[in-house]
mmCIF file of C-alpha atoms in Angstrom:
data_model
loop_
_atom_site.group_PDB
_atom_site.id
_atom_site.type_symbol
_atom_site.label_atom_id
_atom_site.label_comp_id
_atom_site.label_asym_id
_atom_site.label_seq_id
_atom_site.Cartn_x
_atom_site.Cartn_y
_atom_site.Cartn_z
ATOM 1 C CA UNK A 1 25.145 7.394 54.568
ATOM 2 C CA UNK A 2 24.143 7.032 50.896
ATOM 3 C CA UNK A 3 27.428 8.465 49.572
ATOM 4 C CA UNK A 4 29.435 5.977 51.624
ATOM 5 C CA UNK A 5 27.341 3.065 50.341
ATOM 6 C CA UNK A 6 27.828 4.171 46.710
ATOM 7 C CA UNK A 7 31.604 4.305 47.184
ATOM 8 C CA UNK A 8 31.656 0.667 48.318
ATOM 9 C CA UNK A 9 29.489 -0.629 45.423
ATOM 10 C CA UNK A 10 31.112 -2.380 42.498
ATOM 11 C CA UNK A 11 31.028 0.106 39.583
ATOM 12 C CA UNK A 12 28.971 -0.789 36.524
ATOM 13 C CA UNK A 13 31.010 -2.056 33.584
ATOM 14 C CA UNK A 14 31.223 0.021 30.431
ATOM 15 C CA UNK A 15 29.436 -1.183 27.338
ATOM 16 C CA UNK A 16 31.493 -2.891 24.616
ATOM 17 C CA UNK A 17 32.579 -1.152 21.451
ATOM 18 C CA UNK A 18 30.257 -1.569 18.480
ATOM 19 C CA UNK A 19 31.034 -3.721 15.452
ATOM 20 C CA UNK A 20 28.926 -3.293 12.317
ATOM 21 C CA UNK A 21 28.326 -6.685 10.697
ATOM 22 C CA UNK A 22 27.327 -6.857 7.008
ATOM 23 C CA UNK A 23 25.875 -9.997 5.431
ATOM 24 C CA UNK A 24 26.275 -10.727 1.725
ATOM 25 C CA UNK A 25 22.485 -11.298 1.466
ATOM 26 C CA UNK A 26 19.537 -9.843 3.368
ATOM 27 C CA UNK A 27 17.367 -12.878 2.575
ATOM 28 C CA UNK A 28 18.486 -16.480 2.130
ATOM 29 C CA UNK A 29 17.304 -20.096 2.179
ATOM 30 C CA UNK A 30 18.030 -22.557 4.992
ATOM 31 C CA UNK A 31 21.481 -24.079 4.509
ATOM 32 C CA UNK A 32 22.812 -21.206 2.375
ATOM 33 C CA UNK A 33 26.394 -20.110 2.984
ATOM 34 C CA UNK A 34 26.826 -16.334 3.467
ATOM 35 C CA UNK A 35 29.773 -14.010 3.865
ATOM 36 C CA UNK A 36 29.827 -11.983 7.076
ATOM 37 C CA UNK A 37 31.995 -8.879 6.730
ATOM 38 C CA UNK A 38 33.169 -6.677 9.587
ATOM 39 C CA UNK A 39 36.016 -4.394 10.602
ATOM 40 C CA UNK A 40 37.613 -5.366 13.903
ATOM 41 C CA UNK A 41 38.902 -2.461 16.022
ATOM 42 C CA UNK A 42 41.665 -4.707 17.372
ATOM 43 C CA UNK A 43 43.098 -8.206 17.071
ATOM 44 C CA UNK A 44 42.051 -10.985 19.404
ATOM 45 C CA UNK A 45 39.581 -13.833 19.644
ATOM 46 C CA UNK A 46 35.942 -13.767 18.597
ATOM 47 C CA UNK A 47 32.920 -15.733 19.774
ATOM 48 C CA UNK A 48 30.735 -16.146 16.655
ATOM 49 C CA UNK A 49 27.194 -17.338 17.383
ATOM 50 C CA UNK A 50 24.038 -18.144 15.422
ATOM 51 C CA UNK A 51 20.909 -17.195 17.377
ATOM 52 C CA UNK A 52 17.124 -17.234 17.006
ATOM 53 C CA UNK A 53 14.935 -17.626 20.052
ATOM 54 C CA UNK A 54 17.814 -19.661 21.429
ATOM 55 C CA UNK A 55 21.494 -20.248 20.794
ATOM 56 C CA UNK A 56 21.741 -22.354 17.626
ATOM 57 C CA UNK A 57 25.520 -22.597 17.164
ATOM 58 C CA UNK A 58 28.742 -21.051 18.468
ATOM 59 C CA UNK A 59 32.465 -21.156 17.653
ATOM 60 C CA UNK A 60 35.663 -19.314 18.568
ATOM 61 C CA UNK A 61 37.605 -17.690 15.744
ATOM 62 C CA UNK A 62 40.871 -15.794 15.519
ATOM 63 C CA UNK A 63 40.374 -12.152 14.606
ATOM 64 C CA UNK A 64 42.914 -9.777 13.095
ATOM 65 C CA UNK A 65 42.645 -6.016 13.226
ATOM 66 C CA UNK A 66 40.851 -4.350 10.288
ATOM 67 C CA UNK A 67 38.354 -5.570 7.655
ATOM 68 C CA UNK A 68 37.829 -9.294 7.204
ATOM 69 C CA UNK A 69 35.249 -11.888 6.168
ATOM 70 C CA UNK A 70 34.037 -15.113 7.782
ATOM 71 C CA UNK A 71 31.654 -17.729 6.416
ATOM 72 C CA UNK A 72 28.333 -18.487 8.167
ATOM 73 C CA UNK A 73 25.526 -20.981 7.446
ATOM 74 C CA UNK A 74 21.825 -20.025 7.540
ATOM 75 C CA UNK A 75 19.873 -22.215 10.000
ATOM 76 C CA UNK A 76 16.519 -23.807 9.206
ATOM 77 C CA UNK A 77 14.557 -21.597 11.596
ATOM 78 C CA UNK A 78 11.864 -19.252 10.272
ATOM 79 C CA UNK A 79 11.347 -16.339 10.033
ATOM 80 C CA UNK A 80 14.860 -14.939 10.620
ATOM 81 C CA UNK A 81 18.144 -15.559 12.420
ATOM 82 C CA UNK A 82 20.889 -13.442 13.927
ATOM 83 C CA UNK A 83 24.645 -13.765 13.731
ATOM 84 C CA UNK A 84 26.502 -12.097 16.606
ATOM 85 C CA UNK A 85 30.192 -11.611 17.228
ATOM 86 C CA UNK A 86 31.912 -10.801 20.533
ATOM 87 C CA UNK A 87 35.613 -9.909 20.120
ATOM 88 C CA UNK A 88 38.000 -9.984 23.088
ATOM 89 C CA UNK A 89 41.165 -7.974 22.483
ATOM 90 C CA UNK A 90 44.550 -9.622 22.701
ATOM 91 C CA UNK A 91 46.038 -7.746 25.701
ATOM 92 C CA UNK A 92 49.523 -7.739 24.160
ATOM 93 C CA UNK A 93 48.444 -6.036 20.948
ATOM 94 C CA UNK A 94 50.082 -2.653 20.552
ATOM 95 C CA UNK A 95 52.640 -3.281 23.238
ATOM 96 C CA UNK A 96 50.295 -2.202 26.033
ATOM 97 C CA UNK A 97 48.384 -4.546 28.300
ATOM 98 C CA UNK A 98 45.026 -2.813 27.787
ATOM 99 C CA UNK A 99 41.954 -5.089 27.632
ATOM 100 C CA UNK A 100 38.960 -4.276 25.423
ATOM 101 C CA UNK A 101 35.949 -5.957 23.859
ATOM 102 C CA UNK A 102 33.518 -5.285 21.016
ATOM 103 C CA UNK A 103 30.162 -6.719 19.996
ATOM 104 C CA UNK A 104 27.822 -6.652 16.980
ATOM 105 C CA UNK A 105 24.912 -8.507 15.401
ATOM 106 C CA UNK A 106 23.221 -8.801 12.005
ATOM 107 C CA UNK A 107 19.930 -10.353 10.970
ATOM 108 C CA UNK A 108 19.065 -12.398 7.865
ATOM 109 C CA UNK A 109 15.546 -13.121 6.701
ATOM 110 C CA UNK A 110 14.978 -16.806 5.987
ATOM 111 C CA UNK A 111 12.850 -17.386 2.906
ATOM 112 C CA UNK A 112 9.529 -19.149 3.646
ATOM 113 C CA UNK A 113 9.274 -20.490 0.079
ATOM 114 C CA UNK A 114 8.214 -23.911 1.393
ATOM 115 C CA UNK A 115 4.950 -22.260 2.454
ATOM 116 C CA UNK A 116 4.586 -19.979 -0.567
ATOM 117 C CA UNK A 117 1.788 -21.088 -2.909
ATOM 118 C CA UNK A 118 3.221 -18.707 -5.551
ATOM 119 C CA UNK A 119 -0.203 -18.217 -7.166
ATOM 120 C CA UNK A 120 -0.450 -17.221 -10.806
ATOM 121 C CA UNK A 121 -2.836 -14.448 -11.822
ATOM 122 C CA UNK A 122 -3.854 -13.933 -15.447
ATOM 123 C CA UNK A 123 -5.864 -10.781 -16.222
ATOM 124 C CA UNK A 124 -6.522 -8.827 -19.433
ATOM 125 C CA UNK A 125 -4.132 -5.982 -20.190
ATOM 126 C CA UNK A 126 -6.916 -3.633 -21.239
ATOM 127 C CA UNK A 127 -10.712 -3.447 -20.780
ATOM 128 C CA UNK A 128 -13.438 -0.876 -21.434
ATOM 129 C CA UNK A 129 -15.502 0.747 -18.672
ATOM 130 C CA UNK A 130 -18.692 -1.197 -17.977
ATOM 131 C CA UNK A 131 -17.301 -4.420 -19.477
ATOM 132 C CA UNK A 132 -17.111 -7.796 -17.761
ATOM 133 C CA UNK A 133 -13.589 -9.152 -17.448
ATOM 134 C CA UNK A 134 -12.302 -12.513 -16.277
ATOM 135 C CA UNK A 135 -9.420 -13.241 -13.901
ATOM 136 C CA UNK A 136 -7.808 -16.679 -13.916
ATOM 137 C CA UNK A 137 -6.073 -17.885 -10.740
ATOM 138 C CA UNK A 138 -3.883 -20.929 -10.217
ATOM 139 C CA UNK A 139 -1.893 -22.266 -7.266
ATOM 140 C CA UNK A 140 1.650 -23.272 -8.229
ATOM 141 C CA UNK A 141 1.388 -26.681 -6.550
ATOM 142 C CA UNK A 142 -1.910 -27.345 -8.395
ATOM 143 C CA UNK A 143 -3.626 -28.352 -5.169
ATOM 144 C CA UNK A 144 -7.023 -27.056 -4.019
ATOM 145 C CA UNK A 145 -7.254 -23.842 -2.038
ATOM 146 C CA UNK A 146 -9.134 -20.551 -1.966
ATOM 147 C CA UNK A 147 -8.662 -16.989 -3.244
ATOM 148 C CA UNK A 148 -9.838 -13.494 -2.436
ATOM 149 C CA UNK A 149 -9.518 -10.711 -5.017
ATOM 150 C CA UNK A 150 -9.585 -6.917 -4.773
ATOM 151 C CA UNK A 151 -9.537 -4.471 -7.697
ATOM 152 C CA UNK A 152 -8.699 -0.876 -6.725
ATOM 153 C CA UNK A 153 -7.931 2.380 -8.525
ATOM 154 C CA UNK A 154 -4.139 2.521 -8.910
ATOM 155 C CA UNK A 155 -4.146 6.302 -8.440
ATOM 156 C CA UNK A 156 -5.652 5.976 -4.952
ATOM 157 C CA UNK A 157 -3.170 3.244 -4.020
ATOM 158 C CA UNK A 158 -0.253 5.412 -5.095
ATOM 159 C CA UNK A 159 -1.521 8.356 -3.033
ATOM 160 C CA UNK A 160 -1.317 6.237 0.116
ATOM 161 C CA UNK A 161 1.797 4.265 -0.996
ATOM 162 C CA UNK A 162 -0.281 1.119 -0.525
ATOM 163 C CA UNK A 163 1.599 -2.137 -0.902
ATOM 164 C CA UNK A 164 -0.304 -5.166 -2.137
ATOM 165 C CA UNK A 165 -0.950 -7.485 0.828
ATOM 166 C CA UNK A 166 0.992 -10.720 1.171
ATOM 167 C CA UNK A 167 0.127 -13.025 4.104
ATOM 168 C CA UNK A 168 3.700 -14.369 4.111
ATOM 169 C CA UNK A 169 4.933 -10.952 5.241
ATOM 170 C CA UNK A 170 2.536 -11.120 8.189
ATOM 171 C CA UNK A 171 2.981 -14.719 9.290
ATOM 172 C CA UNK A 172 6.757 -14.641 8.843
ATOM 173 C CA UNK A 173 7.487 -11.123 10.040
ATOM 174 C CA UNK A 174 11.085 -10.836 11.348
ATOM 175 C CA UNK A 175 11.361 -11.267 15.103
ATOM 176 C CA UNK A 176 13.654 -9.479 17.470
ATOM 177 C CA UNK A 177 16.688 -11.233 18.844
ATOM 178 C CA UNK A 178 15.589 -13.631 21.580
ATOM 179 C CA UNK A 179 19.016 -14.199 23.146
ATOM 180 C CA UNK A 180 20.560 -11.806 25.678
ATOM 181 C CA UNK A 181 24.343 -11.576 25.624
ATOM 182 C CA UNK A 182 26.372 -10.984 28.800
ATOM 183 C CA UNK A 183 30.086 -11.041 29.556
ATOM 184 C CA UNK A 184 32.204 -10.723 32.699
ATOM 185 C CA UNK A 185 35.154 -9.023 31.059
ATOM 186 C CA UNK A 186 33.665 -5.628 31.792
ATOM 187 C CA UNK A 187 33.552 -6.374 35.514
ATOM 188 C CA UNK A 188 37.168 -7.544 35.579
ATOM 189 C CA UNK A 189 38.413 -4.462 33.725
ATOM 190 C CA UNK A 190 35.940 -1.740 34.681
ATOM 191 C CA UNK A 191 38.420 1.063 34.041
ATOM 192 C CA UNK A 192 38.675 0.525 30.316
ATOM 193 C CA UNK A 193 37.721 3.378 28.025
ATOM 194 C CA UNK A 194 35.470 2.511 25.088
ATOM 195 C CA UNK A 195 36.784 3.832 21.787
ATOM 196 C CA UNK A 196 33.524 3.991 19.838
ATOM 197 C CA UNK A 197 29.763 4.108 20.021
ATOM 198 C CA UNK A 198 27.987 1.518 22.103
ATOM 199 C CA UNK A 199 24.852 -0.509 21.635
ATOM 200 C CA UNK A 200 22.600 -2.447 23.963
ATOM 201 C CA UNK A 201 22.154 -5.333 21.530
ATOM 202 C CA UNK A 202 18.910 -7.230 21.083
ATOM 203 C CA UNK A 203 16.399 -6.786 18.306
ATOM 204 C CA UNK A 204 16.796 -2.996 18.151
ATOM 205 C CA UNK A 205 20.364 -3.426 16.915
ATOM 206 C CA UNK A 206 19.192 -5.115 13.764
ATOM 207 C CA UNK A 207 16.898 -2.197 13.016
ATOM 208 C CA UNK A 208 19.710 0.317 13.536
ATOM 209 C CA UNK A 209 22.025 -1.593 11.261
ATOM 210 C CA UNK A 210 19.430 -1.546 8.510
ATOM 211 C CA UNK A 211 19.223 2.265 8.516
ATOM 212 C CA UNK A 212 16.191 2.575 10.824
ATOM 213 C CA UNK A 213 14.088 2.787 8.392
ATOM 214 C CA UNK A 214 -4.039 22.579 -13.027
ATOM 215 C CA UNK A 215 -5.817 19.004 -12.172
ATOM 216 C CA UNK A 216 -9.428 18.484 -13.050
ATOM 217 C CA UNK A 217 -11.788 17.867 -10.111
ATOM 218 C CA UNK A 218 -14.609 15.478 -10.973
ATOM 219 C CA UNK A 219 -17.113 13.997 -8.473
ATOM 220 C CA UNK A 220 -16.526 10.411 -9.588
ATOM 221 C CA UNK A 221 -16.678 7.331 -7.453
ATOM 222 C CA UNK A 222 -13.512 5.518 -6.440
ATOM 223 C CA UNK A 223 -13.059 2.099 -8.016
ATOM 224 C CA UNK A 224 -12.918 -0.590 -5.328
ATOM 225 C CA UNK A 225 -14.164 -4.067 -6.224
ATOM 226 C CA UNK A 226 -14.043 -7.060 -3.887
ATOM 227 C CA UNK A 227 -14.556 -10.744 -4.485
ATOM 228 C CA UNK A 228 -14.848 -12.787 -1.298
ATOM 229 C CA UNK A 229 -13.521 -16.266 -0.659
ATOM 230 C CA UNK A 230 -13.618 -18.267 -3.892
ATOM 231 C CA UNK A 231 -12.666 -21.936 -3.740
ATOM 232 C CA UNK A 232 -10.593 -23.527 -6.471
ATOM 233 C CA UNK A 233 -11.222 -26.804 -8.226
ATOM 234 C CA UNK A 234 -9.263 -29.961 -7.410
ATOM 235 C CA UNK A 235 -6.353 -28.708 -9.542
ATOM 236 C CA UNK A 236 -6.043 -25.386 -7.720
ATOM 237 C CA UNK A 237 -7.664 -23.305 -10.467
ATOM 238 C CA UNK A 238 -10.358 -20.639 -10.079
ATOM 239 C CA UNK A 239 -12.002 -18.167 -12.448
ATOM 240 C CA UNK A 240 -13.579 -14.893 -11.314
ATOM 241 C CA UNK A 241 -15.642 -12.488 -13.442
ATOM 242 C CA UNK A 242 -16.013 -8.830 -12.446
ATOM 243 C CA UNK A 243 -17.456 -5.731 -14.072
ATOM 244 C CA UNK A 244 -15.603 -2.440 -14.357
ATOM 245 C CA UNK A 245 -17.557 0.654 -13.308
ATOM 246 C CA UNK A 246 -17.530 3.882 -15.356
ATOM 247 C CA UNK A 247 -13.868 4.787 -14.995
ATOM 248 C CA UNK A 248 -10.844 5.798 -17.025
ATOM 249 C CA UNK A 249 -7.402 4.867 -15.721
ATOM 250 C CA UNK A 250 -5.473 1.940 -14.275
ATOM 251 C CA UNK A 251 -6.588 -0.553 -11.631
ATOM 252 C CA UNK A 252 -4.544 -2.996 -9.606
ATOM 253 C CA UNK A 253 -5.779 -6.574 -9.200
ATOM 254 C CA UNK A 254 -4.616 -8.049 -5.872
ATOM 255 C CA UNK A 255 -5.186 -11.755 -5.166
ATOM 256 C CA UNK A 256 -4.469 -13.646 -1.942
ATOM 257 C CA UNK A 257 -4.348 -17.456 -1.884
ATOM 258 C CA UNK A 258 -4.587 -19.855 1.053
ATOM 259 C CA UNK A 259 -4.632 -23.627 1.511
ATOM 260 C CA UNK A 260 -3.531 -26.258 3.982
ATOM 261 C CA UNK A 261 -0.038 -26.158 2.449
ATOM 262 C CA UNK A 262 0.551 -22.415 2.757
ATOM 263 C CA UNK A 263 -0.423 -19.006 1.455
ATOM 264 C CA UNK A 264 0.679 -16.441 -1.121
ATOM 265 C CA UNK A 265 -0.236 -13.399 -3.178
ATOM 266 C CA UNK A 266 -0.150 -12.100 -6.743
ATOM 267 C CA UNK A 267 -1.015 -8.868 -8.522
ATOM 268 C CA UNK A 268 -1.571 -7.450 -11.997
ATOM 269 C CA UNK A 269 -2.510 -4.121 -13.561
ATOM 270 C CA UNK A 270 -5.361 -3.517 -15.990
ATOM 271 C CA UNK A 271 -5.766 -0.418 -18.144
ATOM 272 C CA UNK A 272 -9.401 0.742 -18.235
ATOM 273 C CA UNK A 273 -10.066 3.024 -21.174
ATOM 274 C CA UNK A 274 -12.661 3.722 -23.835
ATOM 275 C CA UNK A 275 -11.708 4.359 -27.462
ATOM 276 C CA UNK A 276 -13.511 7.658 -26.921
ATOM 277 C CA UNK A 277 -12.425 9.198 -23.641
ATOM 278 C CA UNK A 278 -14.896 11.757 -22.287
ATOM 279 C CA UNK A 279 -14.186 13.853 -19.191
ATOM 280 C CA UNK A 280 -16.656 16.368 -17.784
ATOM 281 C CA UNK A 281 -15.893 18.806 -14.957
ATOM 282 C CA UNK A 282 -18.745 19.516 -12.546
ATOM 283 C CA UNK A 283 -19.046 21.148 -9.096
ATOM 284 C CA UNK A 284 -19.265 19.087 -5.924
ATOM 285 C CA UNK A 285 -22.852 20.254 -5.288
ATOM 286 C CA UNK A 286 -25.636 22.422 -6.731
ATOM 287 C CA UNK A 287 -28.044 24.996 -5.295
ATOM 288 C CA UNK A 288 -31.321 26.201 -6.795
ATOM 289 C CA UNK A 289 -30.985 28.761 -9.604
ATOM 290 C CA UNK A 290 -27.295 27.970 -10.095
ATOM 291 C CA UNK A 291 -26.212 28.450 -13.707
ATOM 292 C CA UNK A 292 -23.153 26.415 -14.568
ATOM 293 C CA UNK A 293 -20.958 25.995 -17.612
ATOM 294 C CA UNK A 294 -19.958 22.363 -17.995
ATOM 295 C CA UNK A 295 -16.696 21.715 -19.889
ATOM 296 C CA UNK A 296 -16.637 18.305 -21.591
ATOM 297 C CA UNK A 297 -13.321 17.126 -23.012
ATOM 298 C CA UNK A 298 -13.302 14.315 -25.552
ATOM 299 C CA UNK A 299 -10.245 12.422 -26.813
ATOM 300 C CA UNK A 300 -10.153 10.267 -29.940
ATOM 301 C CA UNK A 301 -8.222 7.067 -29.115
ATOM 302 C CA UNK A 302 -9.862 4.906 -31.809
ATOM 303 C CA UNK A 303 -6.753 4.869 -33.973
ATOM 304 C CA UNK A 304 -8.123 6.919 -36.893
ATOM 305 C CA UNK A 305 -9.799 10.216 -37.726
ATOM 306 C CA UNK A 306 -13.530 10.250 -36.836
ATOM 307 C CA UNK A 307 -16.501 12.585 -36.549
ATOM 308 C CA UNK A 308 -17.497 12.629 -32.901
ATOM 309 C CA UNK A 309 -20.795 13.812 -31.429
ATOM 310 C CA UNK A 310 -20.743 15.005 -27.809
ATOM 311 C CA UNK A 311 -23.977 15.518 -25.857
ATOM 312 C CA UNK A 312 -25.172 16.180 -22.321
ATOM 313 C CA UNK A 313 -28.214 14.643 -20.616
ATOM 314 C CA UNK A 314 -29.667 15.625 -17.245
ATOM 315 C CA UNK A 315 -32.409 14.589 -14.837
ATOM 316 C CA UNK A 316 -35.539 16.683 -14.229
ATOM 317 C CA UNK A 317 -33.899 18.892 -11.588
ATOM 318 C CA UNK A 318 -31.548 20.333 -14.224
ATOM 319 C CA UNK A 319 -32.555 22.362 -17.299
ATOM 320 C CA UNK A 320 -30.052 22.355 -20.139
ATOM 321 C CA UNK A 321 -29.651 25.714 -21.895
ATOM 322 C CA UNK A 322 -28.649 26.147 -25.510
ATOM 323 C CA UNK A 323 -27.315 23.284 -27.620
ATOM 324 C CA UNK A 324 -27.270 19.895 -25.924
ATOM 325 C CA UNK A 325 -25.275 18.234 -28.702
ATOM 326 C CA UNK A 326 -22.134 19.283 -30.568
ATOM 327 C CA UNK A 327 -19.866 17.553 -33.072
ATOM 328 C CA UNK A 328 -16.348 17.779 -34.440
ATOM 329 C CA UNK A 329 -13.922 15.843 -36.621
ATOM 330 C CA UNK A 330 -10.959 14.712 -34.573
ATOM 331 C CA UNK A 331 -7.731 13.154 -35.775
ATOM 332 C CA UNK A 332 -6.466 10.122 -33.875
ATOM 333 C CA UNK A 333 -4.985 10.818 -30.433
ATOM 334 C CA UNK A 334 -6.361 14.376 -30.484
ATOM 335 C CA UNK A 335 -8.665 16.069 -27.954
ATOM 336 C CA UNK A 336 -11.126 18.964 -27.843
ATOM 337 C CA UNK A 337 -13.209 20.619 -25.139
ATOM 338 C CA UNK A 338 -16.893 21.603 -25.530
ATOM 339 C CA UNK A 339 -18.933 23.812 -23.190
ATOM 340 C CA UNK A 340 -22.554 23.227 -22.199
ATOM 341 C CA UNK A 341 -24.760 25.406 -19.998
ATOM 342 C CA UNK A 342 -27.322 24.272 -17.415
ATOM 343 C CA UNK A 343 -29.528 25.753 -14.704
ATOM 344 C CA UNK A 344 -30.595 24.122 -11.417
ATOM 345 C CA UNK A 345 -34.379 24.277 -10.886
ATOM 346 C CA UNK A 346 -34.842 22.189 -7.730
ATOM 347 C CA UNK A 347 -34.360 23.261 -4.115
ATOM 348 C CA UNK A 348 -33.011 19.902 -2.985
ATOM 349 C CA UNK A 349 -32.489 16.348 -4.090
ATOM 350 C CA UNK A 350 -29.952 14.547 -6.277
ATOM 351 C CA UNK A 351 -29.209 15.494 -9.878
ATOM 352 C CA UNK A 352 -27.955 13.046 -12.475
ATOM 353 C CA UNK A 353 -25.930 14.207 -15.460
ATOM 354 C CA UNK A 354 -24.458 12.152 -18.284
ATOM 355 C CA UNK A 355 -21.745 13.217 -20.713
ATOM 356 C CA UNK A 356 -21.975 11.123 -23.896
ATOM 357 C CA UNK A 357 -19.525 10.798 -26.792
ATOM 358 C CA UNK A 358 -20.383 8.862 -29.982
ATOM 359 C CA UNK A 359 -18.512 8.041 -33.168
ATOM 360 C CA UNK A 360 -21.070 6.584 -35.567
ATOM 361 C CA UNK A 361 -22.613 3.337 -34.396
ATOM 362 C CA UNK A 362 -19.320 1.763 -33.364
ATOM 363 C CA UNK A 363 -18.079 3.654 -30.326
ATOM 364 C CA UNK A 364 -20.156 5.123 -27.489
ATOM 365 C CA UNK A 365 -18.842 6.386 -24.152
ATOM 366 C CA UNK A 366 -21.003 7.536 -21.233
ATOM 367 C CA UNK A 367 -19.681 9.266 -18.111
ATOM 368 C CA UNK A 368 -22.391 9.544 -15.412
ATOM 369 C CA UNK A 369 -22.373 11.945 -12.463
ATOM 370 C CA UNK A 370 -24.503 12.076 -9.324
ATOM 371 C CA UNK A 371 -24.457 15.518 -7.663
ATOM 372 C CA UNK A 372 -26.406 16.589 -4.552
ATOM 373 C CA UNK A 373 -28.583 19.717 -4.613
ATOM 374 C CA UNK A 374 -28.327 21.523 -1.283
ATOM 375 C CA UNK A 375 -30.549 24.362 0.042
ATOM 376 C CA UNK A 376 -29.128 27.872 -0.083
ATOM 377 C CA UNK A 377 -29.761 28.377 3.635
ATOM 378 C CA UNK A 378 -29.117 26.166 6.673
ATOM 379 C CA UNK A 379 -31.851 23.833 7.888
ATOM 380 C CA UNK A 380 -34.530 25.643 9.931
ATOM 381 C CA UNK A 381 -36.985 23.939 12.275
ATOM 382 C CA UNK A 382 -40.319 25.720 12.794
ATOM 383 C CA UNK A 383 -43.227 24.600 14.978
ATOM 384 C CA UNK A 384 -46.865 25.641 14.850
ATOM 385 C CA UNK A 385 -50.173 24.527 16.403
ATOM 386 C CA UNK A 386 -53.337 24.156 14.298
ATOM 387 C CA UNK A 387 -56.789 22.736 15.006
ATOM 388 C CA UNK A 388 -57.067 19.123 13.897
ATOM 389 C CA UNK A 389 -59.467 19.022 10.931
ATOM 390 C CA UNK A 390 -60.011 16.346 8.328
ATOM 391 C CA UNK A 391 -59.463 18.800 5.478
ATOM 392 C CA UNK A 392 -56.126 20.262 6.679
ATOM 393 C CA UNK A 393 -53.325 20.069 4.102
ATOM 394 C CA UNK A 394 -50.064 20.078 6.044
ATOM 395 C CA UNK A 395 -48.193 21.347 3.002
ATOM 396 C CA UNK A 396 -50.170 24.595 3.183
ATOM 397 C CA UNK A 397 -48.684 25.286 6.619
ATOM 398 C CA UNK A 398 -45.085 25.471 5.269
ATOM 399 C CA UNK A 399 -44.029 29.086 4.517
ATOM 400 C CA UNK A 400 -43.283 29.875 0.897
ATOM 401 C CA UNK A 401 -39.556 30.414 1.599
ATOM 402 C CA UNK A 402 -39.173 26.984 3.217
ATOM 403 C CA UNK A 403 -39.260 23.437 1.889
ATOM 404 C CA UNK A 404 -40.069 20.190 3.676
ATOM 405 C CA UNK A 405 -37.012 18.042 4.448
ATOM 406 C CA UNK A 406 -36.474 15.344 1.848
ATOM 407 C CA UNK A 407 -38.780 16.886 -0.780
ATOM 408 C CA UNK A 408 -37.770 17.949 -4.254
#
């Protein structure tokens, strides 16, 4: 029967004890010498191996009980390599003839600097909204290649914890251990009792060893600029000119380089700010007959006291009520908020509003908004039949409380 067959089967060996290996560096160059630290649970002999997709090197070492350090050499095999250690206990240790074994592995990332173009990116520290700005790019080896550039609102990137892309991280992503380790000691001494946690080895071991692992709402557009593939000159240099949209804040410039010799990435931050910073707060949408108070906050960053005029302009769907222009004397680095009133007079469409701040003829800042006007009721479809006559005006058939889709 099945129980009788199980009794006659050779029992499975127990897994070896776990050794935690710690390298002196997580990333190194080919040929570098590293210290490999570990704490042996017992004295004996250790099989120390260097492995990638195959066995690169192996040697037997004498192991004493407790913490110790051995020296290992990084192989020239991208993108990473593993060092593993299998310790076989000296049966006479401790005065008892009890066999045991332990195993561990650690991974080191091998630097792909031979393929890194290490591009240089030069961008202005500060620009004004609406201005053209120039980005200078250069490959470190001064050989021809190509660049792509993205400029994105730093605030959005921080919300998503976005890391600037680097092709080297993709092409040389660490690989799991490609060598499987077996031993026959467990079969010979199947009655041993493991003294610690066990591990199955392989690439998952490396991961385990590393630890596993009152704002103002304004309907403004997100800054996201893109410059496609731009080829360099014969010396590996390229110049790109972009224009900042209406925006106040910080943007991140992310450049990716590629050539026949390799790839690489670079980044820089640019502060986008006007000497007069104007911030208006508006709703996400309008409806007909809405009356809104629009707060407009202006900050004097010109470096000296100035008289500042603040005004509001609107498209034909919006009627401004009361004063449309106000002024104040502001000391440097000071701010003040003004309130304007407006009424919506269209049933649908898109309204455009501009908040404008001026200090004499020197400084002018404009913050534009585009806000949809939505009907007060859901869309209704009505059908009717009328005699076909040359003089029929279809607009006369629409009830007074309804409006044709897409009309103002």
